[in-house]
Amino acid sequence: ALLASDEIDICEPDAVVTTASGRRLRARAAQEPNRFVPDDPIFKEQWGMASIDMPEAWAFLSEQQQETDSGADSVGNGTTVVGVIDGGVDYNHPDLKDAMWVNQGEIAGNGIDDDGNGFVDDIHGWAWCDGSENPHIGDGDPMDEHGHGTHCSGTIAATANNQEGIAGVAFGRTKIMALKFLCGEDGRGYTADSIHAINYAVAMGATLTSNSWGYLGFTAYRALEEAIREAEEADMLFIAAAGNDDNDNDGPRKGYPASSELDSIISVGAATRNGEKAPFSNYGLESVDVFAPGTRIASTMPGGKYAAMGGTSMATPFVAGLAALLWSTDPAQSYRDIKHRI
C-alpha cells in the first residue's frame, strides 16, 4: 500500500549494521624497515606498514617533494580529506589532533550554523545516532567513546615522526572528517544514519570515505546504494570492509555494502602477517578487490591510548590511507584512476 503512493520512492527496512572488527589483540614487533623510519615508539609494532612498503613509499615521496621545493616538476603534496564513517574519533588524541579536518566556515561553540549547511558547530564532522530521516538531527560532537573509529583513523592519518605512538599511512597529506553513526555500546548503527554521513561527506568536500562496517545479507539496501552512487557521481571513492564471517561474498549471502556492484567501491579483506587470508575474513574472487593487513594492527585509541585490534575493519583504513596518499600526489586524478592504481 505504501508503494502505491506517488510520494514514496523506496520502502525498505532500516537495517542495523555493525563494525567489522575482530577481538582486540596484542601486537608483536615487526622487522625494522630499511627506508624512512619514523621515530614514533610504537612504529616497530606496525608490521602492516612494512608489509605494504610504506617506508619506501614515504622515502620516495619525501625525495620527490624536495625536488619540487627546489623547482623541479615532481610529485605534489596536496591535502586530501577522508571521511571516516564509523563510531566517531577522539579528535583530542595527541596523534590525531593535528590530522583532523576543520570546517573553516564554522565557529566552534557559538551555537550558530555559521556556514548555513544545516549543522550547528560541526567543526570536525557530525554525529547521527537515532535513525531519523532528518539528517540535521544529532550534534557536532563526533567523539569516540569505544575506540573503533579512533583506531581506524590512526592507521589512516596519525602524525608521524613526533615521538608519539604510531604513524598513519597518509600522515601529513590527509585530514580526518569524523562522521559518527555507530553509537551503541555494541558498535551498531542505523542504515539511515550511514546515508546521512555519506551525504555530509559529499556536501563538505571529502575526497573519499573509509567504511569499516556492514552487514551480511542476501540483498543490498537500495537507499544506501543510491547514496553511494551519488557519492560516486561526485568522484568519491567508498572504501569498505568485506566482513568478518569467513564468507564467500561471491555467493548468495554477501557482506554489504562492500559487495554492492558500484564502480567506486573498493572491498577490502584482511590478511595476516604471512600474507595469507585472515581466518575470519570474507573473501571472493569477484567481490573482494584487495587484501590488506588486518591482524594485530596497532593504532590509536581514545584517551591518548594505543591498542592492537584485528578485523577487516583494521584492513580497510590501510587502503583508505593509501588512496588518500595517492590522491595527494595529483588531486586531478579521478576515483577510477586511484582504484586502478590500487
Short mmCIF file of N, CA and C in Angstrom, two decimals, residues 122-293:
data_model
loop_
_atom_site.label_atom_id
_atom_site.label_comp_id
_atom_site.label_asym_id
_atom_site.label_seq_id
_atom_site.Cartn_x
_atom_site.Cartn_y
_atom_site.Cartn_z
N ASP A 122 29.50 22.10 13.57
CA ASP A 122 30.12 20.89 13.00
C ASP A 122 31.57 21.19 12.65
N ILE A 123 32.40 21.27 13.66
CA ILE A 123 33.80 21.64 13.48
C ILE A 123 34.61 20.52 12.85
N HIS A 124 34.48 19.31 13.37
CA HIS A 124 35.25 18.16 12.86
C HIS A 124 34.37 17.14 12.16
N GLY A 125 33.07 17.39 12.08
CA GLY A 125 32.15 16.44 11.48
C GLY A 125 30.81 16.48 12.19
N TRP A 126 30.15 15.34 12.30
CA TRP A 126 28.81 15.29 12.90
C TRP A 126 28.56 13.90 13.46
N ALA A 127 27.56 13.82 14.35
CA ALA A 127 27.15 12.54 14.93
C ALA A 127 25.67 12.33 14.71
N TRP A 128 25.32 11.22 14.06
CA TRP A 128 23.93 10.82 13.84
C TRP A 128 23.70 9.52 14.62
N CYS A 129 22.74 9.52 15.52
CA CYS A 129 22.63 8.35 16.41
C CYS A 129 21.23 7.80 16.61
N ASP A 130 20.22 8.32 15.89
CA ASP A 130 18.87 7.86 16.21
C ASP A 130 18.08 7.32 15.02
N GLY A 131 18.69 7.23 13.86
CA GLY A 131 17.99 6.69 12.70
C GLY A 131 16.92 7.59 12.13
N SER A 132 16.94 8.86 12.48
CA SER A 132 15.93 9.79 11.99
C SER A 132 16.10 10.04 10.50
N GLU A 133 14.98 10.29 9.82
CA GLU A 133 15.05 10.65 8.41
C GLU A 133 15.55 12.08 8.22
N ASN A 134 15.56 12.85 9.30
CA ASN A 134 16.07 14.22 9.25
C ASN A 134 17.58 14.20 9.43
N PRO A 135 18.36 14.56 8.40
CA PRO A 135 19.82 14.46 8.51
C PRO A 135 20.44 15.46 9.48
N HIS A 136 19.69 16.47 9.88
CA HIS A 136 20.25 17.50 10.75
C HIS A 136 20.04 17.21 12.23
N ILE A 137 19.37 16.12 12.56
CA ILE A 137 19.23 15.73 13.96
C ILE A 137 20.50 15.02 14.40
N GLY A 138 21.03 15.41 15.53
CA GLY A 138 22.30 14.89 16.03
C GLY A 138 23.05 16.02 16.69
N ASP A 139 24.36 15.93 16.70
CA ASP A 139 25.14 17.04 17.25
C ASP A 139 26.52 17.07 16.64
N GLY A 140 27.20 18.19 16.87
CA GLY A 140 28.50 18.42 16.28
C GLY A 140 29.65 17.88 17.09
N ASP A 141 29.41 16.91 17.95
CA ASP A 141 30.48 16.31 18.75
C ASP A 141 30.63 14.83 18.41
N PRO A 142 31.40 14.50 17.39
CA PRO A 142 31.58 13.10 16.99
C PRO A 142 32.67 12.39 17.78
N MET A 143 32.71 12.63 19.10
CA MET A 143 33.72 11.99 19.94
C MET A 143 33.49 10.49 20.00
N ASP A 144 34.56 9.74 20.00
CA ASP A 144 34.52 8.28 20.04
C ASP A 144 34.62 7.81 21.48
N GLU A 145 33.63 7.05 21.93
CA GLU A 145 33.67 6.51 23.29
C GLU A 145 34.19 5.08 23.34
N HIS A 146 34.22 4.39 22.21
CA HIS A 146 34.50 2.96 22.23
C HIS A 146 35.82 2.56 21.56
N GLY A 147 36.35 3.37 20.67
CA GLY A 147 37.68 3.12 20.14
C GLY A 147 37.76 2.69 18.69
N HIS A 148 36.69 2.15 18.14
CA HIS A 148 36.75 1.60 16.79
C HIS A 148 37.12 2.65 15.74
N GLY A 149 36.42 3.78 15.75
CA GLY A 149 36.69 4.82 14.77
C GLY A 149 38.04 5.49 14.97
N THR A 150 38.44 5.65 16.22
CA THR A 150 39.75 6.24 16.52
C THR A 150 40.87 5.33 16.03
N HIS A 151 40.69 4.03 16.21
CA HIS A 151 41.69 3.06 15.76
C HIS A 151 41.84 3.12 14.24
N CYS A 152 40.72 3.14 13.54
CA CYS A 152 40.77 3.23 12.08
C CYS A 152 41.43 4.53 11.62
N SER A 153 41.12 5.62 12.29
CA SER A 153 41.65 6.93 11.91
C SER A 153 43.16 6.99 12.08
N GLY A 154 43.67 6.35 13.12
CA GLY A 154 45.11 6.35 13.34
C GLY A 154 45.87 5.68 12.22
N THR A 155 45.36 4.58 11.73
CA THR A 155 46.01 3.89 10.61
C THR A 155 46.05 4.77 9.38
N ILE A 156 45.03 5.56 9.19
CA ILE A 156 44.98 6.44 8.02
C ILE A 156 45.92 7.63 8.14
N ALA A 157 45.89 8.30 9.29
CA ALA A 157 46.48 9.65 9.31
C ALA A 157 47.24 10.04 10.56
N ALA A 158 47.53 9.12 11.48
CA ALA A 158 48.25 9.51 12.69
C ALA A 158 49.54 10.25 12.35
N THR A 159 49.81 11.31 13.09
CA THR A 159 51.00 12.12 12.86
C THR A 159 52.26 11.28 13.05
N ALA A 160 53.18 11.36 12.12
CA ALA A 160 54.41 10.57 12.19
C ALA A 160 55.59 11.43 12.59
N ASN A 161 56.62 10.76 13.09
CA ASN A 161 57.89 11.41 13.44
C ASN A 161 57.72 12.49 14.49
N ASN A 162 56.76 12.28 15.40
CA ASN A 162 56.54 13.22 16.50
C ASN A 162 56.87 12.60 17.85
N GLN A 163 57.59 11.47 17.80
CA GLN A 163 57.98 10.75 19.01
C GLN A 163 56.77 10.38 19.86
N GLU A 164 55.66 10.12 19.17
CA GLU A 164 54.41 9.80 19.86
C GLU A 164 53.71 8.66 19.15
N GLY A 165 53.55 7.53 19.81
CA GLY A 165 52.69 6.47 19.31
C GLY A 165 53.07 5.87 17.98
N ILE A 166 52.23 6.10 16.98
CA ILE A 166 52.33 5.41 15.70
C ILE A 166 52.44 6.40 14.54
N ALA A 167 52.47 5.84 13.32
CA ALA A 167 52.45 6.64 12.10
C ALA A 167 51.29 6.17 11.23
N GLY A 168 50.58 7.11 10.60
CA GLY A 168 49.50 6.77 9.69
C GLY A 168 49.99 6.67 8.26
N VAL A 169 49.30 5.91 7.45
CA VAL A 169 49.70 5.69 6.05
C VAL A 169 49.87 7.02 5.31
N ALA A 170 48.93 7.92 5.47
CA ALA A 170 48.93 9.18 4.72
C ALA A 170 49.25 10.37 5.62
N PHE A 171 50.10 10.15 6.61
CA PHE A 171 50.40 11.23 7.56
C PHE A 171 50.89 12.48 6.83
N GLY A 172 50.40 13.63 7.29
CA GLY A 172 50.82 14.90 6.72
C GLY A 172 50.17 15.24 5.39
N ARG A 173 49.43 14.30 4.81
CA ARG A 173 48.85 14.52 3.50
C ARG A 173 47.34 14.36 3.48
N THR A 174 46.73 14.10 4.62
CA THR A 174 45.28 13.95 4.65
C THR A 174 44.72 14.42 5.98
N LYS A 175 43.44 14.72 6.00
CA LYS A 175 42.73 15.11 7.21
C LYS A 175 41.55 14.15 7.41
N ILE A 176 41.20 13.95 8.68
CA ILE A 176 40.12 13.05 9.04
C ILE A 176 38.85 13.84 9.33
N MET A 177 37.79 13.55 8.58
CA MET A 177 36.46 14.10 8.84
C MET A 177 35.70 13.04 9.64
N ALA A 178 35.34 13.37 10.87
CA ALA A 178 34.71 12.39 11.77
C ALA A 178 33.21 12.34 11.54
N LEU A 179 32.72 11.22 11.03
CA LEU A 179 31.30 11.05 10.71
C LEU A 179 30.78 9.87 11.53
N LYS A 180 30.17 10.19 12.65
CA LYS A 180 29.79 9.18 13.63
C LYS A 180 28.35 8.71 13.43
N PHE A 181 28.19 7.39 13.29
CA PHE A 181 26.83 6.84 13.28
C PHE A 181 26.73 5.52 14.03
N LEU A 182 27.86 4.94 14.39
CA LEU A 182 27.87 3.72 15.20
C LEU A 182 27.93 4.15 16.66
N CYS A 183 26.77 4.27 17.27
CA CYS A 183 26.67 4.92 18.57
C CYS A 183 26.34 3.99 19.73
N GLY A 184 25.91 2.78 19.44
CA GLY A 184 25.52 1.88 20.51
C GLY A 184 26.71 1.26 21.22
N GLU A 185 26.46 0.71 22.41
CA GLU A 185 27.51 0.05 23.17
C GLU A 185 28.12 -1.11 22.40
N ASP A 186 27.33 -1.74 21.55
CA ASP A 186 27.81 -2.90 20.80
C ASP A 186 28.28 -2.54 19.40
N GLY A 187 28.50 -1.25 19.15
CA GLY A 187 29.02 -0.83 17.86
C GLY A 187 28.04 -0.91 16.72
N ARG A 188 26.76 -0.72 17.02
CA ARG A 188 25.74 -0.78 15.98
C ARG A 188 25.25 0.60 15.59
N GLY A 189 24.68 0.69 14.41
CA GLY A 189 24.13 1.94 13.95
C GLY A 189 23.06 1.70 12.91
N TYR A 190 22.31 2.75 12.57
CA TYR A 190 21.22 2.64 11.61
C TYR A 190 21.69 2.96 10.19
N THR A 191 21.15 2.21 9.23
CA THR A 191 21.47 2.48 7.83
C THR A 191 21.12 3.91 7.45
N ALA A 192 20.00 4.41 7.94
CA ALA A 192 19.60 5.79 7.64
C ALA A 192 20.68 6.78 8.05
N ASP A 193 21.31 6.53 9.19
CA ASP A 193 22.36 7.44 9.66
C ASP A 193 23.63 7.31 8.81
N SER A 194 23.92 6.10 8.33
CA SER A 194 25.09 5.95 7.45
C SER A 194 24.87 6.72 6.15
N ILE A 195 23.64 6.76 5.68
CA ILE A 195 23.32 7.52 4.47
C ILE A 195 23.52 9.01 4.71
N HIS A 196 23.07 9.49 5.87
CA HIS A 196 23.30 10.89 6.21
C HIS A 196 24.79 11.21 6.22
N ALA A 197 25.59 10.29 6.76
CA ALA A 197 27.04 10.51 6.84
C ALA A 197 27.66 10.59 5.45
N ILE A 198 27.24 9.70 4.55
CA ILE A 198 27.75 9.73 3.18
C ILE A 198 27.39 11.05 2.51
N ASN A 199 26.14 11.47 2.66
CA ASN A 199 25.70 12.72 2.04
C ASN A 199 26.46 13.92 2.59
N TYR A 200 26.74 13.91 3.90
CA TYR A 200 27.50 15.00 4.51
C TYR A 200 28.92 15.03 3.92
N ALA A 201 29.53 13.86 3.79
CA ALA A 201 30.88 13.79 3.24
C ALA A 201 30.94 14.40 1.85
N VAL A 202 29.93 14.11 1.04
CA VAL A 202 29.88 14.68 -0.31
C VAL A 202 29.72 16.19 -0.24
N ALA A 203 28.77 16.64 0.57
CA ALA A 203 28.46 18.07 0.64
C ALA A 203 29.63 18.89 1.17
N MET A 204 30.42 18.30 2.08
CA MET A 204 31.50 19.04 2.72
C MET A 204 32.86 18.78 2.08
N GLY A 205 32.88 18.09 0.96
CA GLY A 205 34.09 18.01 0.15
C GLY A 205 35.09 16.94 0.51
N ALA A 206 34.66 15.86 1.16
CA ALA A 206 35.60 14.76 1.43
C ALA A 206 36.08 14.15 0.11
N THR A 207 37.30 13.66 0.11
CA THR A 207 37.88 13.04 -1.08
C THR A 207 37.40 11.60 -1.23
N LEU A 208 37.28 10.91 -0.11
CA LEU A 208 36.85 9.52 -0.08
C LEU A 208 36.32 9.21 1.30
N THR A 209 35.68 8.05 1.46
CA THR A 209 35.23 7.63 2.77
C THR A 209 35.80 6.25 3.11
N SER A 210 36.05 6.04 4.40
CA SER A 210 36.52 4.76 4.92
C SER A 210 35.38 4.16 5.74
N ASN A 211 34.99 2.93 5.39
CA ASN A 211 33.77 2.34 5.95
C ASN A 211 34.04 0.95 6.52
N SER A 212 34.35 0.90 7.80
CA SER A 212 34.65 -0.37 8.47
C SER A 212 33.41 -0.88 9.19
N TRP A 213 32.37 -1.15 8.44
CA TRP A 213 31.09 -1.58 8.98
C TRP A 213 30.28 -2.24 7.86
N GLY A 214 29.21 -2.90 8.24
CA GLY A 214 28.37 -3.52 7.23
C GLY A 214 27.49 -4.61 7.81
N TYR A 215 26.91 -5.39 6.93
CA TYR A 215 26.02 -6.47 7.35
C TYR A 215 26.11 -7.61 6.34
N LEU A 216 25.79 -8.82 6.78
CA LEU A 216 25.77 -9.99 5.92
C LEU A 216 24.33 -10.28 5.52
N GLY A 217 24.07 -10.29 4.24
CA GLY A 217 22.70 -10.47 3.80
C GLY A 217 22.60 -10.95 2.37
N PHE A 218 21.37 -11.11 1.91
CA PHE A 218 21.11 -11.60 0.56
C PHE A 218 20.84 -10.47 -0.43
N THR A 219 20.54 -9.30 0.08
CA THR A 219 20.25 -8.17 -0.80
C THR A 219 20.88 -6.89 -0.27
N ALA A 220 21.18 -6.00 -1.19
CA ALA A 220 21.68 -4.68 -0.81
C ALA A 220 20.50 -3.76 -0.55
N TYR A 221 20.70 -2.77 0.29
CA TYR A 221 19.66 -1.79 0.57
C TYR A 221 19.73 -0.68 -0.47
N ARG A 222 18.62 -0.50 -1.19
CA ARG A 222 18.60 0.42 -2.32
C ARG A 222 18.93 1.84 -1.91
N ALA A 223 18.41 2.29 -0.78
CA ALA A 223 18.65 3.67 -0.36
C ALA A 223 20.13 3.90 -0.08
N LEU A 224 20.79 2.91 0.54
CA LEU A 224 22.22 3.02 0.81
C LEU A 224 23.01 3.00 -0.49
N GLU A 225 22.64 2.11 -1.40
CA GLU A 225 23.33 2.06 -2.69
C GLU A 225 23.16 3.36 -3.46
N GLU A 226 21.98 3.96 -3.36
CA GLU A 226 21.74 5.22 -4.06
C GLU A 226 22.64 6.33 -3.50
N ALA A 227 22.83 6.34 -2.18
CA ALA A 227 23.72 7.34 -1.58
C ALA A 227 25.15 7.14 -2.05
N ILE A 228 25.60 5.88 -2.11
CA ILE A 228 26.96 5.60 -2.59
C ILE A 228 27.08 5.98 -4.06
N ARG A 229 26.04 5.72 -4.84
CA ARG A 229 26.05 6.08 -6.26
C ARG A 229 26.15 7.60 -6.44
N GLU A 230 25.44 8.34 -5.64
CA GLU A 230 25.53 9.80 -5.73
C GLU A 230 26.92 10.29 -5.33
N ALA A 231 27.53 9.63 -4.34
CA ALA A 231 28.90 9.98 -3.98
C ALA A 231 29.86 9.66 -5.12
N GLU A 232 29.60 8.56 -5.80
CA GLU A 232 30.41 8.18 -6.96
C GLU A 232 30.33 9.25 -8.04
N GLU A 233 29.14 9.78 -8.26
CA GLU A 233 28.96 10.84 -9.25
C GLU A 233 29.73 12.10 -8.87
N ALA A 234 30.01 12.25 -7.56
CA ALA A 234 30.82 13.37 -7.09
C ALA A 234 32.31 13.01 -7.08
N ASP A 235 32.66 11.88 -7.71
CA ASP A 235 34.05 11.42 -7.85
C ASP A 235 34.65 11.00 -6.51
N MET A 236 33.87 10.35 -5.69
CA MET A 236 34.33 9.92 -4.36
C MET A 236 34.46 8.40 -4.31
N LEU A 237 35.57 7.93 -3.74
CA LEU A 237 35.76 6.50 -3.51
C LEU A 237 35.09 6.09 -2.21
N PHE A 238 34.60 4.86 -2.17
CA PHE A 238 33.95 4.28 -1.00
C PHE A 238 34.73 3.02 -0.64
N ILE A 239 35.65 3.14 0.32
CA ILE A 239 36.47 2.00 0.75
C ILE A 239 35.70 1.26 1.84
N ALA A 240 35.47 -0.05 1.68
CA ALA A 240 34.57 -0.76 2.58
C ALA A 240 35.13 -2.11 3.02
N ALA A 241 34.88 -2.45 4.28
CA ALA A 241 35.29 -3.73 4.84
C ALA A 241 34.45 -4.86 4.28
N ALA A 242 35.12 -5.94 3.86
CA ALA A 242 34.43 -7.08 3.27
C ALA A 242 33.63 -7.87 4.29
N GLY A 243 34.01 -7.80 5.57
CA GLY A 243 33.29 -8.51 6.62
C GLY A 243 34.11 -9.62 7.25
N ASN A 244 33.69 -10.05 8.43
CA ASN A 244 34.46 -11.00 9.25
C ASN A 244 33.75 -12.33 9.47
N ASP A 245 33.05 -12.83 8.48
CA ASP A 245 32.26 -14.05 8.64
C ASP A 245 32.88 -15.26 7.96
N ASP A 246 34.12 -15.14 7.46
CA ASP A 246 34.74 -16.21 6.66
C ASP A 246 33.78 -16.66 5.58
N ASN A 247 33.15 -15.69 4.95
CA ASN A 247 32.09 -15.94 3.98
C ASN A 247 32.58 -15.65 2.56
N ASP A 248 32.14 -16.48 1.62
CA ASP A 248 32.42 -16.22 0.21
C ASP A 248 31.42 -15.19 -0.30
N ASN A 249 31.88 -13.96 -0.45
CA ASN A 249 30.99 -12.89 -0.89
C ASN A 249 30.57 -13.01 -2.35
N ASP A 250 31.13 -13.99 -3.06
CA ASP A 250 30.66 -14.27 -4.41
C ASP A 250 29.36 -15.08 -4.39
N GLY A 251 29.04 -15.65 -3.23
CA GLY A 251 27.85 -16.48 -3.10
C GLY A 251 26.60 -15.66 -2.88
N PRO A 252 25.49 -16.33 -2.55
CA PRO A 252 24.21 -15.62 -2.38
C PRO A 252 24.19 -14.68 -1.18
N ARG A 253 24.89 -15.04 -0.11
CA ARG A 253 24.99 -14.13 1.05
C ARG A 253 26.28 -13.34 0.91
N LYS A 254 26.17 -12.04 1.05
CA LYS A 254 27.31 -11.17 0.81
C LYS A 254 27.48 -10.18 1.95
N GLY A 255 28.70 -9.69 2.08
CA GLY A 255 28.97 -8.62 3.02
C GLY A 255 28.69 -7.28 2.36
N TYR A 256 27.64 -6.62 2.81
CA TYR A 256 27.26 -5.32 2.25
C TYR A 256 27.63 -4.21 3.23
N PRO A 257 27.89 -3.00 2.75
CA PRO A 257 27.79 -2.53 1.36
C PRO A 257 29.01 -2.83 0.49
N ALA A 258 30.03 -3.50 1.06
CA ALA A 258 31.25 -3.75 0.29
C ALA A 258 30.99 -4.51 -1.00
N SER A 259 29.97 -5.39 -1.01
CA SER A 259 29.69 -6.22 -2.18
C SER A 259 28.70 -5.60 -3.15
N SER A 260 28.25 -4.39 -2.88
CA SER A 260 27.36 -3.72 -3.83
C SER A 260 28.10 -3.50 -5.15
N GLU A 261 27.40 -3.66 -6.25
CA GLU A 261 28.04 -3.59 -7.56
C GLU A 261 28.09 -2.15 -8.06
N LEU A 262 28.90 -1.37 -7.38
CA LEU A 262 29.12 0.02 -7.78
C LEU A 262 30.61 0.22 -8.03
N ASP A 263 30.94 0.94 -9.07
CA ASP A 263 32.33 1.05 -9.52
C ASP A 263 33.23 1.74 -8.51
N SER A 264 32.68 2.63 -7.70
CA SER A 264 33.51 3.41 -6.78
C SER A 264 33.83 2.68 -5.48
N ILE A 265 33.31 1.48 -5.30
CA ILE A 265 33.57 0.72 -4.07
C ILE A 265 34.84 -0.10 -4.22
N ILE A 266 35.68 -0.06 -3.20
CA ILE A 266 36.81 -0.98 -3.08
C ILE A 266 36.54 -1.84 -1.85
N SER A 267 36.32 -3.13 -2.08
CA SER A 267 36.04 -4.07 -1.00
C SER A 267 37.35 -4.63 -0.47
N VAL A 268 37.53 -4.59 0.86
CA VAL A 268 38.82 -4.92 1.48
C VAL A 268 38.70 -6.12 2.40
N GLY A 269 39.51 -7.14 2.13
CA GLY A 269 39.63 -8.28 3.02
C GLY A 269 40.84 -8.11 3.92
N ALA A 270 40.97 -8.97 4.92
CA ALA A 270 42.06 -8.88 5.89
C ALA A 270 43.09 -9.97 5.65
N ALA A 271 44.36 -9.58 5.69
CA ALA A 271 45.47 -10.52 5.51
C ALA A 271 46.28 -10.63 6.80
N THR A 272 46.94 -11.77 6.95
CA THR A 272 47.81 -11.98 8.10
C THR A 272 49.20 -11.45 7.79
N ARG A 273 50.05 -11.53 8.80
CA ARG A 273 51.43 -11.08 8.64
C ARG A 273 52.18 -11.91 7.60
N ASN A 274 51.72 -13.13 7.36
CA ASN A 274 52.35 -14.01 6.38
C ASN A 274 51.77 -13.82 4.98
N GLY A 275 50.87 -12.85 4.83
CA GLY A 275 50.29 -12.58 3.53
C GLY A 275 49.17 -13.51 3.15
N GLU A 276 48.63 -14.24 4.12
CA GLU A 276 47.53 -15.15 3.86
C GLU A 276 46.21 -14.52 4.28
N LYS A 277 45.11 -15.05 3.78
CA LYS A 277 43.80 -14.58 4.22
C LYS A 277 43.64 -14.83 5.71
N ALA A 278 43.23 -13.80 6.44
CA ALA A 278 42.95 -13.99 7.86
C ALA A 278 41.79 -14.97 7.99
N PRO A 279 41.83 -15.87 8.98
CA PRO A 279 40.80 -16.91 9.09
C PRO A 279 39.37 -16.37 9.12
N PHE A 280 39.19 -15.18 9.67
CA PHE A 280 37.84 -14.62 9.82
C PHE A 280 37.37 -13.85 8.59
N SER A 281 38.29 -13.48 7.71
CA SER A 281 37.96 -12.53 6.65
C SER A 281 37.05 -13.12 5.59
N ASN A 282 36.07 -12.34 5.15
CA ASN A 282 35.30 -12.69 3.97
C ASN A 282 36.21 -12.64 2.75
N TYR A 283 35.81 -13.28 1.69
CA TYR A 283 36.64 -13.39 0.51
C TYR A 283 35.75 -13.49 -0.72
N GLY A 284 36.36 -13.55 -1.90
CA GLY A 284 35.59 -13.66 -3.14
C GLY A 284 36.39 -13.14 -4.31
N LEU A 285 36.62 -13.99 -5.30
CA LEU A 285 37.41 -13.59 -6.46
C LEU A 285 36.78 -12.41 -7.19
N GLU A 286 35.46 -12.35 -7.22
CA GLU A 286 34.77 -11.29 -7.93
C GLU A 286 34.36 -10.14 -7.02
N SER A 287 34.20 -10.41 -5.74
CA SER A 287 33.58 -9.42 -4.85
C SER A 287 34.55 -8.71 -3.92
N VAL A 288 35.73 -9.27 -3.67
CA VAL A 288 36.71 -8.62 -2.80
C VAL A 288 37.87 -8.15 -3.68
N ASP A 289 38.14 -6.86 -3.64
CA ASP A 289 39.11 -6.27 -4.56
C ASP A 289 40.55 -6.41 -4.11
N VAL A 290 40.78 -6.31 -2.82
CA VAL A 290 42.16 -6.27 -2.32
C VAL A 290 42.17 -6.74 -0.87
N PHE A 291 43.30 -7.31 -0.46
CA PHE A 291 43.50 -7.68 0.94
C PHE A 291 44.59 -6.78 1.51
N ALA A 292 44.43 -6.39 2.76
CA ALA A 292 45.38 -5.52 3.44
C ALA A 292 45.62 -6.05 4.85
N PRO A 293 46.68 -5.60 5.52
CA PRO A 293 46.96 -6.09 6.87
C PRO A 293 45.76 -5.93 7.79
#
